């Protein structure tokens, strides 16, 4: 499947474009930890035209203090997915209306899906 | 929150439903802000069933991870398996023999039936009808028995493998399924007769919990939730996989987007599944059920997204491989999680009794919401 | 002296019949749901209710912290007493009670207080909501119930139930001559007794147990016994006032028939929603029973 690499600065504009073209259905959004950088993946689909393939966007941000703009004002269907990435990867989404943990307890410390997060960091010996 | 209006002080009542509650369908917590019996705000809390499935995928090899997907949506385990195995097969490039494709289709449609039957029983229970729950479970037990005979388990099957199936199905078993389909058809007539025309039921579900087509798409709703609002999308038609590349599946929609429509869509889906089962059973060909695959499966460098039309909607897996036997990243796209995003929109303005009925019509399984 | 004896007998027998009805409901409901129901404890499971009551009576008397002790403790008594007092109006027990219907409506309205007390006294939001729903329900259905009872009273020319029964035995049962009233009474009585589909105050799947969620042991047993006694009462009333009464065995048969229909409805119907319940009571039953009254009045002319 073809990914399109999008620089952070152009993300909002590119998504807006695709929305206008009809790719209004949020399929999935997640992050991949590459060590020094985090790759944010967005998959959008046009339900009215099954013949069109999904648009897969890839945004690289630094894994040190990762932030990027939230897409929820444009796509409300990403509200939980962004919270999930915040919860498990520690990515801050600017402009998200309710950015708090989704799956882990509110007072949990750490972001488990990061590669450097192991059982020992979580406090469990082994 | 206390508001003063004229000289009467009004206070909002905060009602907590869950995480232990007969009707929240799993460990799920909803905090309702009420004014009298009317809901003015909803805050869902999830994560009580978070078991770390995505992190586990990075710590287990492709083959070691095989038993795990069954536990995501434990009511539709075959679909979980199909999503995971399908993603792996797509990434690696494995072709599955025809007989395996047919059998996968059969077990998936059987699973869709058993999932919808459970949904029907619990949904009616939520609305106050106590008896249909027992009738639907009686039918569901028959399906579970069939699947147990085939795979050895009632809920967590571990039947699909990279390249095909764990083992073949006997002719006798296929005959039993055929007889089952005939039996279920009669029973469904009974359900429709008992439930559809019931005035009290209709009043409880019609025009309750409405979501329009546009919103449904933007929230990422899928499955019966979306189709009941007029979104004519079914992955088996739009992005066919497995045996659905050869068989045309009817896309069942309704226009209203209310709880009644979701009920109707699922009921029609069950009947459609019976039709598909008939087609599959008549068409299944002889042959091997497993392709030639290496013993130590490795995920090549690359990534793919593969999704299936589960009973709850689009269940997908975004798989990133790095050339090793371990996945670099495996993201699960749970339909229930996306469907829950609409909860606030669905509930506000309704009463507490409606909240239970509406939540029931969304049909969530916490196993896949929390992973 | 004689009244004391009768009172004691009635006080023991009615709960006994209530226990029997509890068993009957569980067996019949089970059969309608492809299950068995209790069949181990005693022949055909008949001692099950007794075993359950004994269990309840032997439990610790818990009074949760934060409750209003007066309201909390009074509620079960307020549920129990009015129902048992109402039995006095029945012809089989006291054929000479000339204020029959008047006495009945007065006494039964008192039971509404128990829901209010239980709901407000229990330190629980669920109980509160359940209590509100229950009280509103009781109050709303008082009117159609009373109107439905007045029809036969007018037709028989007396408030005494024995006279009504006697009248029906010499003419036709009122269910035939006043069908609207019969339906109105049946529905209103079911709503008053909180029987499904009108059981939203104890809606298991919504409010867990509603207004009696915090009760256990003896207090809970009182609620249960009074619920089934109320069921017995309304079936008995239906049998006497609309189905014609008669010799004791015939009345018993009629009662069991009514009970079975009510259990059947429980097995079949979903729960009606609070506002729909109100609409039914005020906008459907009151006109229905009023029409019935007019019908009788016109007929009597």
mmCIF file of C-alpha atoms in Angstrom, chain B residues 41-327:
data_model
loop_
_atom_site.group_PDB
_atom_site.id
_atom_site.type_symbol
_atom_site.label_atom_id
_atom_site.label_comp_id
_atom_site.label_asym_id
_atom_site.label_seq_id
_atom_site.Cartn_x
_atom_site.Cartn_y
_atom_site.Cartn_z
ATOM 1 C CA UNK B 41 -24.240 14.902 29.091
ATOM 2 C CA UNK B 42 -22.407 11.611 28.683
ATOM 3 C CA UNK B 43 -18.861 10.741 29.590
ATOM 4 C CA UNK B 44 -17.741 7.246 28.656
ATOM 5 C CA UNK B 45 -14.882 5.633 30.563
ATOM 6 C CA UNK B 46 -13.190 2.598 29.128
ATOM 7 C CA UNK B 47 -10.016 0.672 29.620
ATOM 8 C CA UNK B 48 -11.170 -1.711 32.298
ATOM 9 C CA UNK B 49 -10.425 -4.591 29.987
ATOM 10 C CA UNK B 50 -7.158 -3.300 28.541
ATOM 11 C CA UNK B 51 -4.813 -6.250 28.272
ATOM 12 C CA UNK B 52 -2.040 -4.848 26.119
ATOM 13 C CA UNK B 53 -2.673 -6.823 22.937
ATOM 14 C CA UNK B 54 -0.818 -4.408 20.691
ATOM 15 C CA UNK B 55 2.329 -4.381 22.784
ATOM 16 C CA UNK B 56 2.151 -8.155 23.041
ATOM 17 C CA UNK B 57 2.206 -8.398 19.268
ATOM 18 C CA UNK B 58 5.672 -6.865 19.323
ATOM 19 C CA UNK B 59 6.868 -9.398 21.857
ATOM 20 C CA UNK B 60 5.583 -12.559 20.236
ATOM 21 C CA UNK B 61 6.417 -14.098 16.931
ATOM 22 C CA UNK B 62 3.823 -14.218 14.193
ATOM 23 C CA UNK B 63 2.984 -17.807 15.003
ATOM 24 C CA UNK B 64 3.086 -17.357 18.763
ATOM 25 C CA UNK B 65 0.590 -14.541 18.513
ATOM 26 C CA UNK B 66 -2.020 -16.653 16.760
ATOM 27 C CA UNK B 67 -4.189 -17.466 19.797
ATOM 28 C CA UNK B 68 -4.436 -13.806 20.819
ATOM 29 C CA UNK B 69 -6.756 -12.265 18.227
ATOM 30 C CA UNK B 70 -9.624 -14.539 19.325
ATOM 31 C CA UNK B 71 -9.652 -12.611 22.559
ATOM 32 C CA UNK B 72 -10.142 -9.156 21.066
ATOM 33 C CA UNK B 73 -13.810 -9.420 20.167
ATOM 34 C CA UNK B 74 -14.492 -12.695 21.859
ATOM 35 C CA UNK B 75 -17.976 -12.949 20.402
ATOM 36 C CA UNK B 76 -16.694 -12.821 16.836
ATOM 37 C CA UNK B 77 -13.398 -14.611 17.165
ATOM 38 C CA UNK B 78 -13.283 -15.880 13.589
ATOM 39 C CA UNK B 79 -13.297 -12.294 12.377
ATOM 40 C CA UNK B 80 -10.468 -11.323 14.698
ATOM 41 C CA UNK B 81 -8.486 -14.222 13.358
ATOM 42 C CA UNK B 82 -9.312 -13.347 9.775
ATOM 43 C CA UNK B 83 -8.171 -9.767 10.320
ATOM 44 C CA UNK B 84 -4.834 -10.810 11.801
ATOM 45 C CA UNK B 85 -4.132 -13.751 9.528
ATOM 46 C CA UNK B 86 -5.375 -11.817 6.531
ATOM 47 C CA UNK B 87 -3.040 -8.923 7.311
ATOM 48 C CA UNK B 88 -0.124 -11.301 7.628
ATOM 49 C CA UNK B 89 -0.997 -13.151 4.439
ATOM 50 C CA UNK B 90 -1.332 -9.853 2.575
ATOM 51 C CA UNK B 91 2.002 -8.591 3.843
ATOM 52 C CA UNK B 92 3.885 -11.812 3.184
ATOM 53 C CA UNK B 93 2.040 -12.644 -0.004
ATOM 54 C CA UNK B 94 0.561 -16.038 0.800
ATOM 55 C CA UNK B 95 -2.229 -17.464 -1.297
ATOM 56 C CA UNK B 96 -4.807 -19.580 0.402
ATOM 57 C CA UNK B 97 -6.274 -22.706 -1.283
ATOM 58 C CA UNK B 98 -9.918 -22.459 -2.386
ATOM 59 C CA UNK B 99 -11.334 -24.971 0.061
ATOM 60 C CA UNK B 100 -9.832 -22.995 2.932
ATOM 61 C CA UNK B 101 -11.446 -19.825 1.603
ATOM 62 C CA UNK B 102 -14.873 -21.478 1.462
ATOM 63 C CA UNK B 103 -14.535 -22.926 4.939
ATOM 64 C CA UNK B 104 -13.346 -19.600 6.305
ATOM 65 C CA UNK B 105 -16.465 -18.056 4.807
ATOM 66 C CA UNK B 106 -18.656 -20.672 6.443
ATOM 67 C CA UNK B 107 -17.214 -20.269 9.920
ATOM 68 C CA UNK B 108 -17.265 -16.489 9.654
ATOM 69 C CA UNK B 109 -20.918 -16.379 8.713
ATOM 70 C CA UNK B 110 -21.715 -18.855 11.475
ATOM 71 C CA UNK B 111 -19.883 -16.600 13.871
ATOM 72 C CA UNK B 112 -21.778 -13.571 12.608
ATOM 73 C CA UNK B 113 -24.998 -15.413 13.378
ATOM 74 C CA UNK B 114 -23.952 -16.376 16.879
ATOM 75 C CA UNK B 115 -22.793 -12.836 17.603
ATOM 76 C CA UNK B 116 -26.037 -11.301 16.350
ATOM 77 C CA UNK B 117 -28.066 -13.837 18.307
ATOM 78 C CA UNK B 118 -26.343 -12.856 21.510
ATOM 79 C CA UNK B 119 -26.846 -9.219 20.646
ATOM 80 C CA UNK B 120 -30.548 -9.797 20.030
ATOM 81 C CA UNK B 121 -31.097 -11.574 23.331
ATOM 82 C CA UNK B 122 -29.279 -8.978 25.394
ATOM 83 C CA UNK B 123 -30.791 -6.061 23.527
ATOM 84 C CA UNK B 124 -34.301 -7.313 24.195
ATOM 85 C CA UNK B 125 -33.364 -8.007 27.788
ATOM 86 C CA UNK B 126 -32.268 -4.405 28.153
ATOM 87 C CA UNK B 127 -35.622 -3.253 26.874
ATOM 88 C CA UNK B 128 -37.367 -5.504 29.372
ATOM 89 C CA UNK B 129 -38.379 -8.543 27.361
ATOM 90 C CA UNK B 130 -37.059 -11.419 29.397
ATOM 91 C CA UNK B 131 -37.912 -14.441 27.320
ATOM 92 C CA UNK B 132 -36.361 -13.978 23.877
ATOM 93 C CA UNK B 133 -32.944 -13.981 25.545
ATOM 94 C CA UNK B 134 -33.445 -17.655 26.309
ATOM 95 C CA UNK B 135 -34.716 -18.480 22.859
ATOM 96 C CA UNK B 136 -31.783 -16.818 21.081
ATOM 97 C CA UNK B 137 -29.318 -18.490 23.392
ATOM 98 C CA UNK B 138 -30.822 -21.840 22.616
ATOM 99 C CA UNK B 139 -30.062 -21.220 18.936
ATOM 100 C CA UNK B 140 -26.686 -19.809 19.735
ATOM 101 C CA UNK B 141 -25.794 -22.928 21.680
ATOM 102 C CA UNK B 142 -26.386 -24.957 18.552
ATOM 103 C CA UNK B 143 -23.971 -22.817 16.591
ATOM 104 C CA UNK B 144 -21.432 -22.976 19.380
ATOM 105 C CA UNK B 145 -21.776 -26.739 19.423
ATOM 106 C CA UNK B 146 -21.104 -26.858 15.690
ATOM 107 C CA UNK B 147 -18.032 -24.714 16.048
ATOM 108 C CA UNK B 148 -16.844 -26.703 19.005
ATOM 109 C CA UNK B 149 -17.134 -29.872 17.008
ATOM 110 C CA UNK B 150 -14.992 -28.324 14.304
ATOM 111 C CA UNK B 151 -12.389 -26.441 16.274
ATOM 112 C CA UNK B 152 -12.540 -27.740 19.829
ATOM 113 C CA UNK B 153 -13.596 -24.447 21.383
ATOM 114 C CA UNK B 154 -16.826 -22.537 21.878
ATOM 115 C CA UNK B 155 -15.551 -18.987 21.692
ATOM 116 C CA UNK B 156 -11.812 -18.757 21.103
ATOM 117 C CA UNK B 157 -11.279 -21.008 18.120
ATOM 118 C CA UNK B 158 -7.690 -20.577 16.889
ATOM 119 C CA UNK B 159 -8.787 -22.148 13.649
ATOM 120 C CA UNK B 160 -7.232 -19.938 11.004
ATOM 121 C CA UNK B 161 -3.563 -20.230 10.150
ATOM 122 C CA UNK B 162 -1.223 -18.319 7.885
ATOM 123 C CA UNK B 163 -1.932 -20.067 4.608
ATOM 124 C CA UNK B 164 -5.233 -21.711 5.431
ATOM 125 C CA UNK B 165 -6.758 -23.569 8.300
ATOM 126 C CA UNK B 166 -5.552 -25.671 11.198
ATOM 127 C CA UNK B 167 -7.394 -28.717 9.905
ATOM 128 C CA UNK B 168 -10.107 -29.721 7.489
ATOM 129 C CA UNK B 169 -13.839 -29.999 8.105
ATOM 130 C CA UNK B 170 -15.573 -33.340 7.661
ATOM 131 C CA UNK B 171 -18.459 -33.903 5.270
ATOM 132 C CA UNK B 172 -20.648 -34.905 8.169
ATOM 133 C CA UNK B 173 -20.001 -31.581 9.801
ATOM 134 C CA UNK B 174 -20.973 -29.723 6.649
ATOM 135 C CA UNK B 175 -24.208 -31.693 6.540
ATOM 136 C CA UNK B 176 -24.942 -30.686 10.114
ATOM 137 C CA UNK B 177 -24.416 -27.045 9.268
ATOM 138 C CA UNK B 178 -26.799 -27.397 6.351
ATOM 139 C CA UNK B 179 -29.451 -28.888 8.622
ATOM 140 C CA UNK B 180 -28.789 -26.121 11.103
ATOM 141 C CA UNK B 181 -29.387 -23.453 8.496
ATOM 142 C CA UNK B 182 -32.780 -24.942 7.693
ATOM 143 C CA UNK B 183 -33.672 -25.001 11.370
ATOM 144 C CA UNK B 184 -32.537 -21.439 11.983
ATOM 145 C CA UNK B 185 -34.612 -20.123 9.105
ATOM 146 C CA UNK B 186 -37.763 -21.328 10.815
ATOM 147 C CA UNK B 187 -36.718 -19.880 14.127
ATOM 148 C CA UNK B 188 -36.026 -16.468 12.638
ATOM 149 C CA UNK B 189 -39.543 -16.364 11.319
ATOM 150 C CA UNK B 190 -40.651 -16.865 14.917
ATOM 151 C CA UNK B 191 -38.455 -14.061 16.223
ATOM 152 C CA UNK B 192 -39.721 -11.605 13.643
ATOM 153 C CA UNK B 193 -43.303 -12.576 14.434
ATOM 154 C CA UNK B 194 -42.801 -12.237 18.164
ATOM 155 C CA UNK B 195 -40.852 -9.015 18.235
ATOM 156 C CA UNK B 196 -41.501 -6.884 15.169
ATOM 157 C CA UNK B 197 -45.142 -6.110 15.736
ATOM 158 C CA UNK B 198 -44.925 -5.673 19.495
ATOM 159 C CA UNK B 199 -46.233 -2.200 20.189
ATOM 160 C CA UNK B 200 -44.310 -1.679 23.399
ATOM 161 C CA UNK B 201 -41.048 -2.701 21.761
ATOM 162 C CA UNK B 202 -41.619 -0.383 18.840
ATOM 163 C CA UNK B 203 -42.336 2.533 21.108
ATOM 164 C CA UNK B 204 -39.130 1.888 22.982
ATOM 165 C CA UNK B 205 -36.939 1.869 19.891
ATOM 166 C CA UNK B 206 -38.463 3.880 17.093
ATOM 167 C CA UNK B 207 -37.039 7.358 16.654
ATOM 168 C CA UNK B 208 -34.712 6.787 19.556
ATOM 169 C CA UNK B 209 -30.989 7.405 19.246
ATOM 170 C CA UNK B 210 -30.928 8.835 15.748
ATOM 171 C CA UNK B 211 -27.708 9.550 13.886
ATOM 172 C CA UNK B 212 -27.685 10.950 10.377
ATOM 173 C CA UNK B 213 -25.729 9.640 7.436
ATOM 174 C CA UNK B 214 -23.210 12.422 7.249
ATOM 175 C CA UNK B 215 -22.309 12.226 10.901
ATOM 176 C CA UNK B 216 -22.117 8.465 10.741
ATOM 177 C CA UNK B 217 -19.432 8.671 8.078
ATOM 178 C CA UNK B 218 -17.452 11.403 9.802
ATOM 179 C CA UNK B 219 -17.421 9.554 13.101
ATOM 180 C CA UNK B 220 -16.056 6.472 11.390
ATOM 181 C CA UNK B 221 -19.089 4.337 12.154
ATOM 182 C CA UNK B 222 -19.225 1.033 10.368
ATOM 183 C CA UNK B 223 -21.263 -2.120 10.204
ATOM 184 C CA UNK B 224 -24.952 -2.122 11.105
ATOM 185 C CA UNK B 225 -24.507 1.216 12.950
ATOM 186 C CA UNK B 226 -23.603 2.935 9.700
ATOM 187 C CA UNK B 227 -25.824 0.965 7.367
ATOM 188 C CA UNK B 228 -28.861 1.747 9.496
ATOM 189 C CA UNK B 229 -28.174 5.425 8.787
ATOM 190 C CA UNK B 230 -28.093 4.957 5.065
ATOM 191 C CA UNK B 231 -24.376 4.372 4.519
ATOM 192 C CA UNK B 232 -24.386 1.675 1.870
ATOM 193 C CA UNK B 233 -20.947 0.309 2.680
ATOM 194 C CA UNK B 234 -20.044 -3.281 3.426
ATOM 195 C CA UNK B 235 -16.430 -4.365 3.253
ATOM 196 C CA UNK B 236 -17.481 -7.667 1.753
ATOM 197 C CA UNK B 237 -18.714 -5.686 -1.229
ATOM 198 C CA UNK B 238 -16.478 -2.614 -1.192
ATOM 199 C CA UNK B 239 -13.141 -4.249 -0.368
ATOM 200 C CA UNK B 240 -13.778 -7.966 -0.885
ATOM 201 C CA UNK B 241 -11.454 -10.407 0.780
ATOM 202 C CA UNK B 242 -11.270 -14.175 0.875
ATOM 203 C CA UNK B 243 -14.285 -15.901 -0.568
ATOM 204 C CA UNK B 244 -16.224 -12.679 -0.876
ATOM 205 C CA UNK B 245 -14.247 -11.971 -4.012
ATOM 206 C CA UNK B 246 -16.380 -14.649 -5.637
ATOM 207 C CA UNK B 247 -19.708 -14.232 -3.906
ATOM 208 C CA UNK B 248 -21.852 -11.139 -3.966
ATOM 209 C CA UNK B 249 -23.116 -10.044 -0.592
ATOM 210 C CA UNK B 250 -26.329 -8.013 -0.244
ATOM 211 C CA UNK B 251 -25.753 -4.639 1.398
ATOM 212 C CA UNK B 252 -28.573 -4.089 3.853
ATOM 213 C CA UNK B 253 -29.418 -0.499 4.684
ATOM 214 C CA UNK B 254 -32.102 1.589 6.299
ATOM 215 C CA UNK B 255 -32.562 5.320 6.078
ATOM 216 C CA UNK B 256 -33.726 6.422 9.505
ATOM 217 C CA UNK B 257 -30.677 5.847 11.639
ATOM 218 C CA UNK B 258 -32.629 5.104 14.800
ATOM 219 C CA UNK B 259 -32.471 2.163 17.165
ATOM 220 C CA UNK B 260 -35.270 0.414 15.320
ATOM 221 C CA UNK B 261 -33.325 0.661 12.054
ATOM 222 C CA UNK B 262 -30.260 -0.880 13.648
ATOM 223 C CA UNK B 263 -32.429 -3.692 14.915
ATOM 224 C CA UNK B 264 -33.871 -4.269 11.448
ATOM 225 C CA UNK B 265 -30.491 -4.204 9.773
ATOM 226 C CA UNK B 266 -29.092 -6.844 12.087
ATOM 227 C CA UNK B 267 -32.139 -9.049 11.719
ATOM 228 C CA UNK B 268 -31.913 -8.838 7.944
ATOM 229 C CA UNK B 269 -28.206 -9.503 8.165
ATOM 230 C CA UNK B 270 -28.879 -12.726 9.976
ATOM 231 C CA UNK B 271 -31.176 -13.862 7.230
ATOM 232 C CA UNK B 272 -28.615 -12.813 4.649
ATOM 233 C CA UNK B 273 -25.994 -14.856 6.480
ATOM 234 C CA UNK B 274 -28.218 -17.886 6.218
ATOM 235 C CA UNK B 275 -28.439 -17.308 2.487
ATOM 236 C CA UNK B 276 -24.669 -16.980 2.230
ATOM 237 C CA UNK B 277 -24.183 -20.149 4.215
ATOM 238 C CA UNK B 278 -26.372 -22.000 1.766
ATOM 239 C CA UNK B 279 -24.266 -20.727 -1.114
ATOM 240 C CA UNK B 280 -21.001 -21.554 0.622
ATOM 241 C CA UNK B 281 -22.120 -25.038 1.609
ATOM 242 C CA UNK B 282 -23.185 -25.818 -1.927
ATOM 243 C CA UNK B 283 -19.987 -24.474 -3.426
ATOM 244 C CA UNK B 284 -17.272 -25.743 -1.132
ATOM 245 C CA UNK B 285 -14.859 -27.778 -3.207
ATOM 246 C CA UNK B 286 -12.536 -30.573 -2.244
ATOM 247 C CA UNK B 287 -8.856 -29.895 -1.850
ATOM 248 C CA UNK B 288 -6.153 -28.976 0.626
ATOM 249 C CA UNK B 289 -6.863 -26.487 3.359
ATOM 250 C CA UNK B 290 -3.317 -25.322 3.872
ATOM 251 C CA UNK B 291 -0.859 -23.678 1.501
ATOM 252 C CA UNK B 292 2.855 -24.296 1.533
ATOM 253 C CA UNK B 293 4.211 -21.863 4.072
ATOM 254 C CA UNK B 294 7.548 -21.737 5.864
ATOM 255 C CA UNK B 295 7.592 -23.104 9.360
ATOM 256 C CA UNK B 296 9.021 -19.933 10.808
ATOM 257 C CA UNK B 297 6.831 -17.198 9.525
ATOM 258 C CA UNK B 298 8.508 -13.834 9.205
ATOM 259 C CA UNK B 299 6.883 -10.520 8.478
ATOM 260 C CA UNK B 300 8.794 -8.880 5.629
ATOM 261 C CA UNK B 301 9.760 -5.230 5.596
ATOM 262 C CA UNK B 302 6.701 -3.183 4.801
ATOM 263 C CA UNK B 303 3.266 -2.439 6.073
ATOM 264 C CA UNK B 304 -0.299 -3.123 5.151
ATOM 265 C CA UNK B 305 -3.835 -2.533 6.322
ATOM 266 C CA UNK B 306 -6.303 -5.384 6.117
ATOM 267 C CA UNK B 307 -9.871 -5.289 7.350
ATOM 268 C CA UNK B 308 -12.936 -7.520 7.496
ATOM 269 C CA UNK B 309 -16.642 -6.851 7.879
ATOM 270 C CA UNK B 310 -17.330 -8.124 11.364
ATOM 271 C CA UNK B 311 -20.716 -8.207 13.054
ATOM 272 C CA UNK B 312 -19.924 -4.849 14.627
ATOM 273 C CA UNK B 313 -18.352 -3.204 11.639
ATOM 274 C CA UNK B 314 -14.920 -2.735 10.153
ATOM 275 C CA UNK B 315 -12.396 -4.736 12.088
ATOM 276 C CA UNK B 316 -8.959 -3.962 10.762
ATOM 277 C CA UNK B 317 -5.289 -4.627 11.418
ATOM 278 C CA UNK B 318 -2.504 -2.228 10.439
ATOM 279 C CA UNK B 319 0.581 -4.391 10.382
ATOM 280 C CA UNK B 320 4.155 -3.123 10.150
ATOM 281 C CA UNK B 321 6.848 -5.699 9.538
ATOM 282 C CA UNK B 322 10.597 -5.329 9.808
ATOM 283 C CA UNK B 323 11.893 -8.584 8.380
ATOM 284 C CA UNK B 324 11.798 -10.477 11.651
ATOM 285 C CA UNK B 325 9.287 -12.927 13.050
ATOM 286 C CA UNK B 326 8.017 -10.212 15.358
ATOM 287 C CA UNK B 327 5.703 -7.477 14.189
#
